[in-house]
Amino acid sequence: MRFIQLIFLLFFSDAFTSPTGDTYMTYDKHTVLRIYPTTEDDVQFLRDLTDKICEIMKFPGIPGRPVDVMCPPEDIAKFKELIAEKGILVEEIIDDMGSLIREKVSLSSRMKRQVASMNWNDYQRYDTIIRWMEETALAHPTFTKLIDMGRSVEGRKLYVLKIGMSPLGDNTRAVWLDGGIHAREWISVSTATYILKNLITNFAAQNKTDCSDEVIRSVDWYIAPLLNPDGYEFTHTDDRLWRKNRRAPLTGSSCYGVDLNRNWGVAGYGVGASSKGCSEVYQGTAENSEPETQAIINTILKYTNNIRVYVSLHSYGQYWLTSWGYKNDLPEDYDKLVNLGRKGATAIRCINPSRVYTVGSGAGVLYAAGGASDDYMKAVAKIPYSFTIELPNEFTFVLDPSEIIPVGNEVWAAMKEMASEAARHPLGPDPATF
Ligand code: 0X9
Ligand code: ZN
């Protein structure tokens, strides 16, 4: 297979772009370190240090929780030396990010525009995903509706596909699932399309499927697999580790992008975020400033009487996160939220015993960060259950394409738990007070 790919690359090299082109970020010899701060002082030290050199990959900001940092070859010795002087434990988890990316990069990334038909053996490009969603809607008009939510900063389509055929009509409960808010988190996009494919198969087969799958058809589903299409395309063509959208720089700056998971207009906007355009967690010029954020808000607010569970797929780390993400206080219905999160995590473990998720509030088990979609959906849209799931693996965003189907099957099992809870939950705005 690799040989065939190589021949293809050699003979049709003009059909390929960045990974072999000039603008592609190679991350050659970039090392990822996992660092174990044990005190607040250690955490602050790491925060200050990573402001100056190297780049944060995961920063829980809580003593005892490991921090992942990527260093270019010119900084690694200095960084390690300073960490050692401080007496903080550190281990190398990825010795060369560049070679990891080259090894795992999909064939689809090397093409200018992907023309292949949809499949789950590889990560797919924007064109393929959009065309597949359009064809799927056309092929199944009785139980799907393609909703055009709007356009991204660069004019790409933002779609959500609704699947449902419940005889309850307006009283049908629903589950919303999205992916790809963060560009580099490819497994979130492939998992959302995988769930969508399974739903289509399930609804198309109707009562021919296993009775245990009946719960799937008792609710409506809204699946939005690719919420940051510009950033996603950029990760295929220029920089595999790009996180934000592709908002053009402000005058006087050369830095692109707003972090779409720091842009939502909700209590906590600005927490764990930055007002500086060059930051990886840039919150934007104002709450809901980004067209991607606005498009989702304008769409989802029409259905919030029915949507009982909101799930946003991210990676990495294997966390199932409940409210709140912006503060350490727990919501009054935390027990209810964490119980459903645990059911989801257990369903995943039943499919794959080695896949262990940490379940808890976003701020409690990861870090406090405001202006994220999960807090917006709970506090503003008043959806009773709002979760962010950090998909596998435990070390990196760069997952082999062979992980797409296993991770998809694991999350599919968890989605049945979400459907079963949504189906029995009262309609209307979440009554929890905050
Ligand atoms: O920081 C984020 O936006 C998410 N983690 S990621 O590594 N995928 O970037 C976590 C968001 C959790 N929710 C809130 N903090 N509200
Ligand atoms: Zn993310």
Short mmCIF file of C-alpha atoms and ligand atoms in Angstrom, two decimals:
data_model
loop_
_atom_site.label_atom_id
_atom_site.label_comp_id
_atom_site.label_asym_id
_atom_site.label_seq_id
_atom_site.Cartn_x
_atom_site.Cartn_y
_atom_site.Cartn_z
CA MET A 1 0.00 0.00 0.00
CA ARG A 2 2.78 2.42 0.99
CA PHE A 3 4.64 1.50 -2.21
CA ILE A 4 1.58 2.29 -4.33
CA GLN A 5 1.20 5.63 -2.52
CA LEU A 6 4.86 6.42 -3.20
CA ILE A 7 4.55 5.63 -6.92
CA PHE A 8 1.43 7.77 -7.03
CA LEU A 9 3.27 10.65 -5.36
CA LEU A 10 6.24 10.40 -7.72
CA PHE A 11 4.25 10.37 -10.92
CA PHE A 12 1.48 12.74 -10.01
CA SER A 13 3.39 15.10 -7.77
CA ASP A 14 1.78 18.21 -9.28
CA ALA A 15 -1.52 17.00 -7.82
CA PHE A 16 -0.06 17.39 -4.37
CA THR A 17 0.58 20.35 -2.25
CA SER A 18 1.89 21.36 1.11
CA PRO A 19 3.37 18.37 2.90
CA THR A 20 5.94 18.48 0.15
CA GLY A 21 5.63 22.21 -0.50
CA ASP A 22 7.29 25.30 0.93
CA THR A 23 4.68 26.58 3.36
CA TYR A 24 4.07 23.36 5.22
CA MET A 25 5.11 23.41 8.90
CA THR A 26 7.28 20.35 9.25
CA TYR A 27 7.75 20.28 13.06
CA ASP A 28 11.05 18.49 12.38
CA LYS A 29 12.70 17.28 15.59
CA HIS A 30 10.10 19.02 17.77
CA THR A 31 9.88 17.18 21.08
CA VAL A 32 6.76 16.87 23.23
CA LEU A 33 7.44 16.75 26.97
CA ARG A 34 5.03 15.73 29.71
CA ILE A 35 5.79 17.73 32.84
CA TYR A 36 4.47 17.02 36.33
CA PRO A 37 4.06 20.20 38.41
CA THR A 38 3.28 19.41 42.06
CA THR A 39 2.71 22.89 43.51
CA GLU A 40 1.01 26.15 42.50
CA ASP A 41 4.50 27.60 42.27
CA ASP A 42 5.50 24.91 39.73
CA VAL A 43 2.37 25.67 37.68
CA GLN A 44 3.13 29.39 37.66
CA PHE A 45 6.75 28.69 36.75
CA LEU A 46 5.63 26.61 33.76
CA ARG A 47 3.15 29.27 32.72
CA ASP A 48 5.86 31.95 32.71
CA LEU A 49 8.36 29.71 30.98
CA THR A 50 5.98 28.65 28.18
CA ASP A 51 5.21 32.33 27.59
CA LYS A 52 8.84 32.69 26.55
CA ILE A 53 9.86 29.42 24.94
CA CYS A 54 8.18 26.28 23.56
CA GLU A 55 4.47 25.79 22.99
CA ILE A 56 1.67 24.48 25.18
CA MET A 57 -0.20 21.38 23.95
CA LYS A 58 -2.24 20.69 27.12
CA PHE A 59 -2.09 22.82 30.25
CA PRO A 60 -4.41 21.69 33.06
CA GLY A 61 -2.99 24.35 35.40
CA ILE A 62 -3.69 22.24 38.48
CA PRO A 63 -0.83 20.90 40.63
CA GLY A 64 -0.60 17.14 40.14
CA ARG A 65 -1.97 17.22 36.59
CA PRO A 66 0.57 16.76 33.80
CA VAL A 67 1.27 19.55 31.33
CA ASP A 68 2.27 18.77 27.72
CA VAL A 69 4.66 21.15 25.98
CA MET A 70 6.24 20.99 22.52
CA CYS A 71 9.74 22.39 22.05
CA PRO A 72 11.63 23.09 18.82
CA PRO A 73 15.15 21.61 18.67
CA GLU A 74 16.81 24.96 19.44
CA ASP A 75 14.93 25.32 22.75
CA ILE A 76 14.73 21.79 24.10
CA ALA A 77 18.03 21.71 26.01
CA LYS A 78 17.42 25.07 27.68
CA PHE A 79 13.83 24.14 28.56
CA LYS A 80 14.85 20.81 30.10
CA GLU A 81 17.67 22.47 32.02
CA LEU A 82 15.33 25.06 33.58
CA ILE A 83 12.77 22.39 34.50
CA ALA A 84 15.53 20.27 36.09
CA GLU A 85 16.83 23.25 38.08
CA LYS A 86 13.33 23.76 39.42
CA GLY A 87 13.20 20.05 40.38
CA ILE A 88 10.07 19.27 38.37
CA LEU A 89 9.61 15.76 36.97
CA VAL A 90 9.56 15.57 33.17
CA GLU A 91 9.37 12.83 30.55
CA GLU A 92 9.55 12.80 26.77
CA ILE A 93 6.31 11.55 25.20
CA ILE A 94 6.97 12.32 21.52
CA ASP A 95 10.58 12.58 20.38
CA ASP A 96 9.92 13.97 16.89
CA MET A 97 6.54 15.52 16.12
CA GLY A 98 7.65 16.04 12.50
CA SER A 99 8.17 12.36 11.86
CA LEU A 100 4.93 11.49 13.68
CA ILE A 101 3.01 13.87 11.40
CA ARG A 102 4.72 12.51 8.28
CA GLU A 103 4.01 8.95 9.34
CA LYS A 104 0.34 9.54 10.16
CA VAL A 105 -0.59 12.16 7.59
CA SER A 106 -3.36 10.99 5.34
CA LEU A 107 -3.06 10.66 1.60
CA SER A 108 -5.98 13.06 1.37
CA SER A 109 -3.83 15.78 2.95
CA ARG A 110 -1.44 15.64 0.05
CA MET A 111 -4.06 16.46 -2.53
CA LYS A 112 -5.09 19.97 -3.49
CA ARG A 113 -8.72 19.00 -3.42
CA GLN A 114 -9.85 15.61 -2.42
CA VAL A 115 -11.97 13.81 -4.94
CA ALA A 116 -12.27 10.44 -3.22
CA SER A 117 -15.64 9.23 -2.07
CA MET A 118 -16.47 9.21 1.63
CA ASN A 119 -14.85 6.48 3.70
CA TRP A 120 -13.58 5.97 7.25
CA ASN A 121 -10.17 4.50 6.42
CA ASP A 122 -8.69 7.97 6.26
CA TYR A 123 -9.33 11.55 7.39
CA GLN A 124 -11.46 13.31 4.78
CA ARG A 125 -11.19 16.81 3.38
CA TYR A 126 -13.86 19.54 3.54
CA ASP A 127 -15.03 18.96 -0.06
CA THR A 128 -15.62 15.26 0.47
CA ILE A 129 -17.47 15.75 3.76
CA ILE A 130 -19.73 18.48 2.39
CA ARG A 131 -20.52 16.59 -0.80
CA TRP A 132 -21.28 13.44 1.20
CA MET A 133 -23.65 15.33 3.52
CA GLU A 134 -25.47 16.79 0.51
CA GLU A 135 -25.76 13.41 -1.20
CA THR A 136 -26.88 11.72 2.01
CA ALA A 137 -29.66 14.25 2.52
CA LEU A 138 -30.81 13.81 -1.08
CA ALA A 139 -30.76 10.03 -0.80
CA HIS A 140 -32.87 9.94 2.38
CA PRO A 141 -35.45 12.73 2.16
CA THR A 142 -37.91 10.96 4.47
CA PHE A 143 -35.78 11.19 7.59
CA THR A 144 -33.06 13.79 6.95
CA LYS A 145 -32.93 17.54 6.57
CA LEU A 146 -29.76 19.39 5.62
CA ILE A 147 -29.61 22.69 7.45
CA ASP A 148 -27.34 25.36 6.03
CA MET A 149 -26.15 27.27 9.11
CA GLY A 150 -24.08 29.88 7.27
CA ARG A 151 -20.53 30.44 6.08
CA SER A 152 -17.09 30.47 7.71
CA VAL A 153 -14.70 33.44 7.65
CA GLU A 154 -13.35 32.24 4.29
CA GLY A 155 -16.81 31.40 2.95
CA ARG A 156 -16.95 27.64 3.48
CA LYS A 157 -20.27 25.92 4.25
CA LEU A 158 -21.35 25.19 7.79
CA TYR A 159 -23.83 22.33 7.71
CA VAL A 160 -25.80 20.41 10.30
CA LEU A 161 -27.70 17.31 9.20
CA LYS A 162 -30.90 16.54 11.10
CA ILE A 163 -31.95 12.90 11.26
CA GLY A 164 -35.31 11.95 12.67
CA MET A 165 -38.66 10.39 12.02
CA SER A 166 -40.34 10.23 15.38
CA PRO A 167 -44.15 10.22 15.35
CA LEU A 168 -44.02 12.60 18.34
CA GLY A 169 -43.34 15.48 15.94
CA ASP A 170 -42.65 18.70 17.83
CA ASN A 171 -42.43 16.76 21.08
CA THR A 172 -39.47 14.74 19.93
CA ARG A 173 -36.42 15.08 22.11
CA ALA A 174 -33.12 15.57 20.33
CA VAL A 175 -29.36 15.15 20.69
CA TRP A 176 -26.86 17.58 19.10
CA LEU A 177 -23.33 16.37 18.27
CA ASP A 178 -20.62 18.54 16.77
CA GLY A 179 -16.95 18.22 15.84
CA GLY A 180 -14.07 20.17 14.44
CA ILE A 181 -14.34 23.40 16.46
CA HIS A 182 -10.59 23.06 16.85
CA ALA A 183 -8.92 22.55 13.50
CA ARG A 184 -6.21 20.06 14.47
CA GLU A 185 -8.57 17.70 16.30
CA TRP A 186 -9.22 15.54 13.23
CA ILE A 187 -10.54 12.57 15.20
CA SER A 188 -13.50 14.73 16.31
CA VAL A 189 -14.50 15.30 12.68
CA SER A 190 -14.14 11.66 11.65
CA THR A 191 -16.04 10.51 14.75
CA ALA A 192 -18.95 12.86 14.04
CA THR A 193 -19.21 11.68 10.42
CA TYR A 194 -18.95 8.07 11.59
CA ILE A 195 -21.86 8.58 14.01
CA LEU A 196 -23.79 10.25 11.19
CA LYS A 197 -23.18 7.26 8.90
CA ASN A 198 -24.35 4.85 11.63
CA LEU A 199 -27.48 6.92 12.20
CA ILE A 200 -28.31 6.88 8.49
CA THR A 201 -27.85 3.10 8.36
CA ASN A 202 -29.96 2.66 11.47
CA PHE A 203 -32.82 4.93 10.37
CA ALA A 204 -32.78 3.49 6.83
CA ALA A 205 -33.10 -0.07 8.16
CA GLN A 206 -35.91 0.95 10.54
CA ASN A 207 -37.41 -2.07 12.30
CA LYS A 208 -35.04 -4.45 10.58
CA THR A 209 -32.29 -3.52 13.03
CA ASP A 210 -31.68 -4.94 16.46
CA CYS A 211 -34.26 -3.90 19.08
CA SER A 212 -31.47 -2.54 21.28
CA ASP A 213 -30.96 0.15 18.64
CA GLU A 214 -34.55 1.32 18.85
CA VAL A 215 -33.61 4.06 21.30
CA ILE A 216 -31.57 5.63 18.49
CA ARG A 217 -34.74 6.22 16.48
CA SER A 218 -36.72 7.54 19.43
CA VAL A 219 -34.96 10.89 19.25
CA ASP A 220 -33.94 13.40 16.58
CA TRP A 221 -30.25 13.97 15.92
CA TYR A 222 -28.42 17.09 14.81
CA ILE A 223 -24.93 16.28 13.56
CA ALA A 224 -22.53 19.11 12.65
CA PRO A 225 -19.19 17.39 11.93
CA LEU A 226 -17.09 20.32 10.77
CA LEU A 227 -17.56 23.64 12.59
CA ASN A 228 -14.21 25.17 11.66
CA PRO A 229 -13.75 24.18 8.01
CA ASP A 230 -11.17 26.90 7.20
CA GLY A 231 -8.92 25.89 10.07
CA TYR A 232 -9.40 22.22 9.20
CA GLU A 233 -8.34 22.74 5.58
CA PHE A 234 -5.35 24.74 6.81
CA THR A 235 -4.25 21.77 8.94
CA HIS A 236 -4.23 19.66 5.79
CA THR A 237 -2.36 22.13 3.62
CA ASP A 238 -0.09 24.21 5.86
CA ASP A 239 0.08 23.38 9.54
CA ARG A 240 -1.11 20.07 11.02
CA LEU A 241 -1.24 21.63 14.50
CA TRP A 242 -3.34 24.74 13.71
CA ARG A 243 -6.11 25.24 16.32
CA LYS A 244 -8.07 28.44 15.59
CA ASN A 245 -10.25 29.62 12.72
CA ARG A 246 -8.71 31.69 9.91
CA ARG A 247 -9.85 35.21 10.82
CA ALA A 248 -7.48 37.67 9.12
CA PRO A 249 -5.06 39.59 11.37
CA LEU A 250 -5.99 42.91 12.91
CA THR A 251 -4.15 45.93 11.52
CA GLY A 252 -0.59 45.98 12.76
CA SER A 253 -0.54 42.25 13.43
CA SER A 254 0.32 39.26 11.29
CA CYS A 255 -1.39 36.63 13.40
CA TYR A 256 -4.43 34.83 12.05
CA GLY A 257 -7.27 33.20 13.88
CA VAL A 258 -9.71 33.27 16.77
CA ASP A 259 -10.08 30.32 19.11
CA LEU A 260 -13.69 29.33 18.40
CA ASN A 261 -13.91 27.72 21.82
CA ARG A 262 -13.19 31.04 23.56
CA ASN A 263 -15.57 33.19 21.50
CA TRP A 264 -19.03 32.35 22.86
CA GLY A 265 -21.02 35.07 24.62
CA VAL A 266 -21.57 33.51 28.01
CA ALA A 267 -20.57 34.13 31.63
CA GLY A 268 -16.85 33.51 31.87
CA TYR A 269 -15.97 34.95 28.44
CA GLY A 270 -12.29 35.89 28.72
CA VAL A 271 -11.38 33.36 31.44
CA GLY A 272 -8.39 31.24 30.37
CA ALA A 273 -8.41 33.16 27.11
CA SER A 274 -6.41 36.01 25.64
CA SER A 275 -7.21 39.36 24.05
CA LYS A 276 -3.98 39.14 22.04
CA GLY A 277 -4.46 38.09 18.43
CA CYS A 278 -1.30 35.97 18.36
CA SER A 279 -2.39 33.76 21.25
CA GLU A 280 -3.59 30.20 20.62
CA VAL A 281 -6.56 31.00 22.84
CA TYR A 282 -7.44 34.40 21.32
CA GLN A 283 -11.04 35.17 22.26
CA GLY A 284 -11.76 37.50 19.31
CA THR A 285 -12.67 41.19 19.27
CA ALA A 286 -16.01 40.60 21.03
CA GLU A 287 -18.34 37.87 22.27
CA ASN A 288 -19.77 35.88 19.33
CA SER A 289 -17.66 37.91 16.89
CA GLU A 290 -16.98 34.99 14.57
CA PRO A 291 -19.33 33.94 11.76
CA GLU A 292 -18.88 30.29 12.76
CA THR A 293 -20.06 31.02 16.33
CA GLN A 294 -22.97 33.14 15.05
CA ALA A 295 -24.09 30.51 12.55
CA ILE A 296 -24.30 27.81 15.21
CA ILE A 297 -26.12 30.09 17.66
CA ASN A 298 -28.67 31.19 15.05
CA THR A 299 -29.38 27.57 14.23
CA ILE A 300 -29.34 25.82 17.58
CA LEU A 301 -31.50 28.39 19.38
CA LYS A 302 -34.40 27.33 17.13
CA TYR A 303 -34.31 23.81 18.52
CA THR A 304 -33.34 24.17 22.15
CA ASN A 305 -36.81 23.29 23.46
CA ASN A 306 -36.13 19.82 22.10
CA ILE A 307 -32.38 19.35 22.27
CA ARG A 308 -31.80 17.67 25.64
CA VAL A 309 -28.15 16.74 25.21
CA TYR A 310 -25.38 18.80 23.59
CA VAL A 311 -22.10 17.03 22.86
CA SER A 312 -19.05 18.76 21.43
CA LEU A 313 -16.24 16.47 20.28
CA HIS A 314 -12.65 17.56 20.81
CA SER A 315 -9.30 15.88 21.43
CA TYR A 316 -7.05 14.82 23.12
CA GLY A 317 -6.76 13.31 26.60
CA GLN A 318 -9.86 11.12 27.13
CA TYR A 319 -11.96 13.41 29.28
CA TRP A 320 -15.75 13.55 29.51
CA LEU A 321 -16.36 17.13 30.67
CA THR A 322 -19.52 18.54 32.25
CA SER A 323 -20.43 22.09 33.30
CA TRP A 324 -18.87 24.33 34.33
CA GLY A 325 -15.87 24.95 32.19
CA TYR A 326 -15.28 28.56 33.23
CA LYS A 327 -15.29 28.26 37.01
CA ASN A 328 -14.58 25.69 39.66
CA ASP A 329 -18.04 25.94 41.27
CA LEU A 330 -20.25 23.08 40.23
CA PRO A 331 -23.76 23.58 38.81
CA GLU A 332 -26.63 22.66 41.13
CA ASP A 333 -27.49 19.65 38.94
CA TYR A 334 -23.88 18.43 38.74
CA ASP A 335 -24.77 14.94 40.06
CA LYS A 336 -27.22 14.48 37.23
CA LEU A 337 -24.70 15.65 34.64
CA VAL A 338 -21.83 13.59 35.94
CA ASN A 339 -24.01 10.48 36.15
CA LEU A 340 -24.84 10.68 32.47
CA GLY A 341 -21.19 11.42 31.67
CA ARG A 342 -20.20 8.30 33.61
CA LYS A 343 -22.76 6.23 31.68
CA GLY A 344 -21.18 7.46 28.44
CA ALA A 345 -17.67 6.71 29.67
CA THR A 346 -18.75 3.25 30.87
CA ALA A 347 -20.33 2.45 27.50
CA ILE A 348 -16.99 3.32 25.90
CA ARG A 349 -15.07 1.12 28.34
CA CYS A 350 -17.42 -1.77 27.62
CA ILE A 351 -16.43 -1.59 23.96
CA ASN A 352 -12.74 -1.08 24.72
CA PRO A 353 -11.61 -1.82 28.29
CA SER A 354 -8.34 0.04 27.80
CA ARG A 355 -10.11 3.31 26.96
CA VAL A 356 -10.49 5.05 30.29
CA TYR A 357 -12.03 8.53 30.40
CA THR A 358 -11.81 10.96 33.31
CA VAL A 359 -15.30 12.31 34.04
CA GLY A 360 -15.86 15.64 35.79
CA SER A 361 -16.45 19.34 35.34
CA GLY A 362 -14.33 21.07 32.71
CA ALA A 363 -12.72 23.47 35.16
CA GLY A 364 -12.39 20.79 37.83
CA VAL A 365 -10.59 18.07 35.89
CA LEU A 366 -8.92 20.03 33.07
CA TYR A 367 -8.65 23.81 33.47
CA ALA A 368 -10.89 26.85 33.73
CA ALA A 369 -11.63 28.28 30.29
CA GLY A 370 -14.56 30.51 29.42
CA GLY A 371 -16.38 31.42 26.23
CA ALA A 372 -16.63 27.76 25.20
CA SER A 373 -19.58 26.17 23.42
CA ASP A 374 -20.41 23.83 26.33
CA ASP A 375 -20.98 26.67 28.82
CA TYR A 376 -23.02 28.60 26.24
CA MET A 377 -25.30 25.61 25.61
CA LYS A 378 -26.01 25.10 29.31
CA ALA A 379 -26.22 28.71 30.56
CA VAL A 380 -27.62 30.58 27.55
CA ALA A 381 -29.29 27.99 25.31
CA LYS A 382 -30.55 26.21 28.45
CA ILE A 383 -29.92 22.71 27.15
CA PRO A 384 -30.07 20.42 30.21
CA TYR A 385 -26.97 18.32 29.46
CA SER A 386 -23.92 19.93 27.88
CA PHE A 387 -20.70 17.98 27.43
CA THR A 388 -17.29 18.39 25.86
CA ILE A 389 -15.64 15.06 25.11
CA GLU A 390 -11.88 14.99 24.68
CA LEU A 391 -11.41 11.95 22.46
CA PRO A 392 -8.33 9.68 22.38
CA ASN A 393 -5.55 9.32 22.61
CA GLU A 394 -3.71 10.28 25.79
CA PHE A 395 -0.73 11.91 24.10
CA THR A 396 -1.49 13.73 20.87
CA PHE A 397 -3.87 15.07 18.23
CA VAL A 398 -1.99 13.10 15.57
CA LEU A 399 -3.80 9.77 15.48
CA ASP A 400 -3.30 7.06 12.91
CA PRO A 401 -6.25 6.78 10.48
CA SER A 402 -6.69 3.18 11.65
CA GLU A 403 -8.06 4.67 14.91
CA ILE A 404 -11.02 6.30 13.14
CA ILE A 405 -13.33 3.28 13.15
CA PRO A 406 -12.51 1.98 16.68
CA VAL A 407 -12.99 5.45 18.21
CA GLY A 408 -16.18 5.85 16.16
CA ASN A 409 -17.58 2.59 17.50
CA GLU A 410 -16.75 3.55 21.08
CA VAL A 411 -18.48 6.92 20.82
CA TRP A 412 -21.44 5.31 19.03
CA ALA A 413 -22.02 3.16 22.14
CA ALA A 414 -21.95 6.28 24.32
CA MET A 415 -24.41 8.07 22.03
CA LYS A 416 -27.02 5.39 22.70
CA GLU A 417 -26.83 6.36 26.39
CA MET A 418 -27.29 10.01 25.41
CA ALA A 419 -30.36 9.12 23.32
CA SER A 420 -31.91 7.07 26.07
CA GLU A 421 -31.58 9.93 28.57
CA ALA A 422 -32.74 12.57 26.06
CA ALA A 423 -35.83 10.50 25.23
CA ARG A 424 -37.11 10.60 28.80
CA HIS A 425 -36.13 14.13 29.78
CA PRO A 426 -38.81 16.87 29.98
CA LEU A 427 -38.99 19.37 27.13
CA GLY A 428 -38.32 23.09 27.51
CA PRO A 429 -35.59 25.27 28.95
CA ASP A 430 -33.34 23.74 31.58
CA PRO A 431 -34.78 24.83 34.94
CA ALA A 432 -31.44 24.71 36.76
CA THR A 433 -30.47 28.06 38.22
CA PHE A 434 -26.87 29.06 38.12
O1 0X9 B 1 -9.68 24.24 25.87
C1 0X9 B 1 -10.66 23.83 25.23
O2 0X9 B 1 -11.34 24.56 24.52
C2 0X9 B 1 -11.02 22.35 25.33
N1 0X9 B 1 -9.83 21.55 25.32
S1 0X9 B 1 -8.96 21.39 23.93
O3 0X9 B 1 -7.75 20.70 24.26
N2 0X9 B 1 -9.77 20.49 22.93
O4 0X9 B 1 -8.75 22.68 23.37
C3 0X9 B 1 -11.77 22.10 26.63
C4 0X9 B 1 -13.02 22.89 26.79
C5 0X9 B 1 -13.78 22.50 28.03
N3 0X9 B 1 -14.84 23.40 28.32
C6 0X9 B 1 -14.68 24.58 28.96
N4 0X9 B 1 -13.56 24.90 29.53
N5 0X9 B 1 -15.71 25.38 29.00
ZN ZN B 2 -10.55 21.26 21.23
#
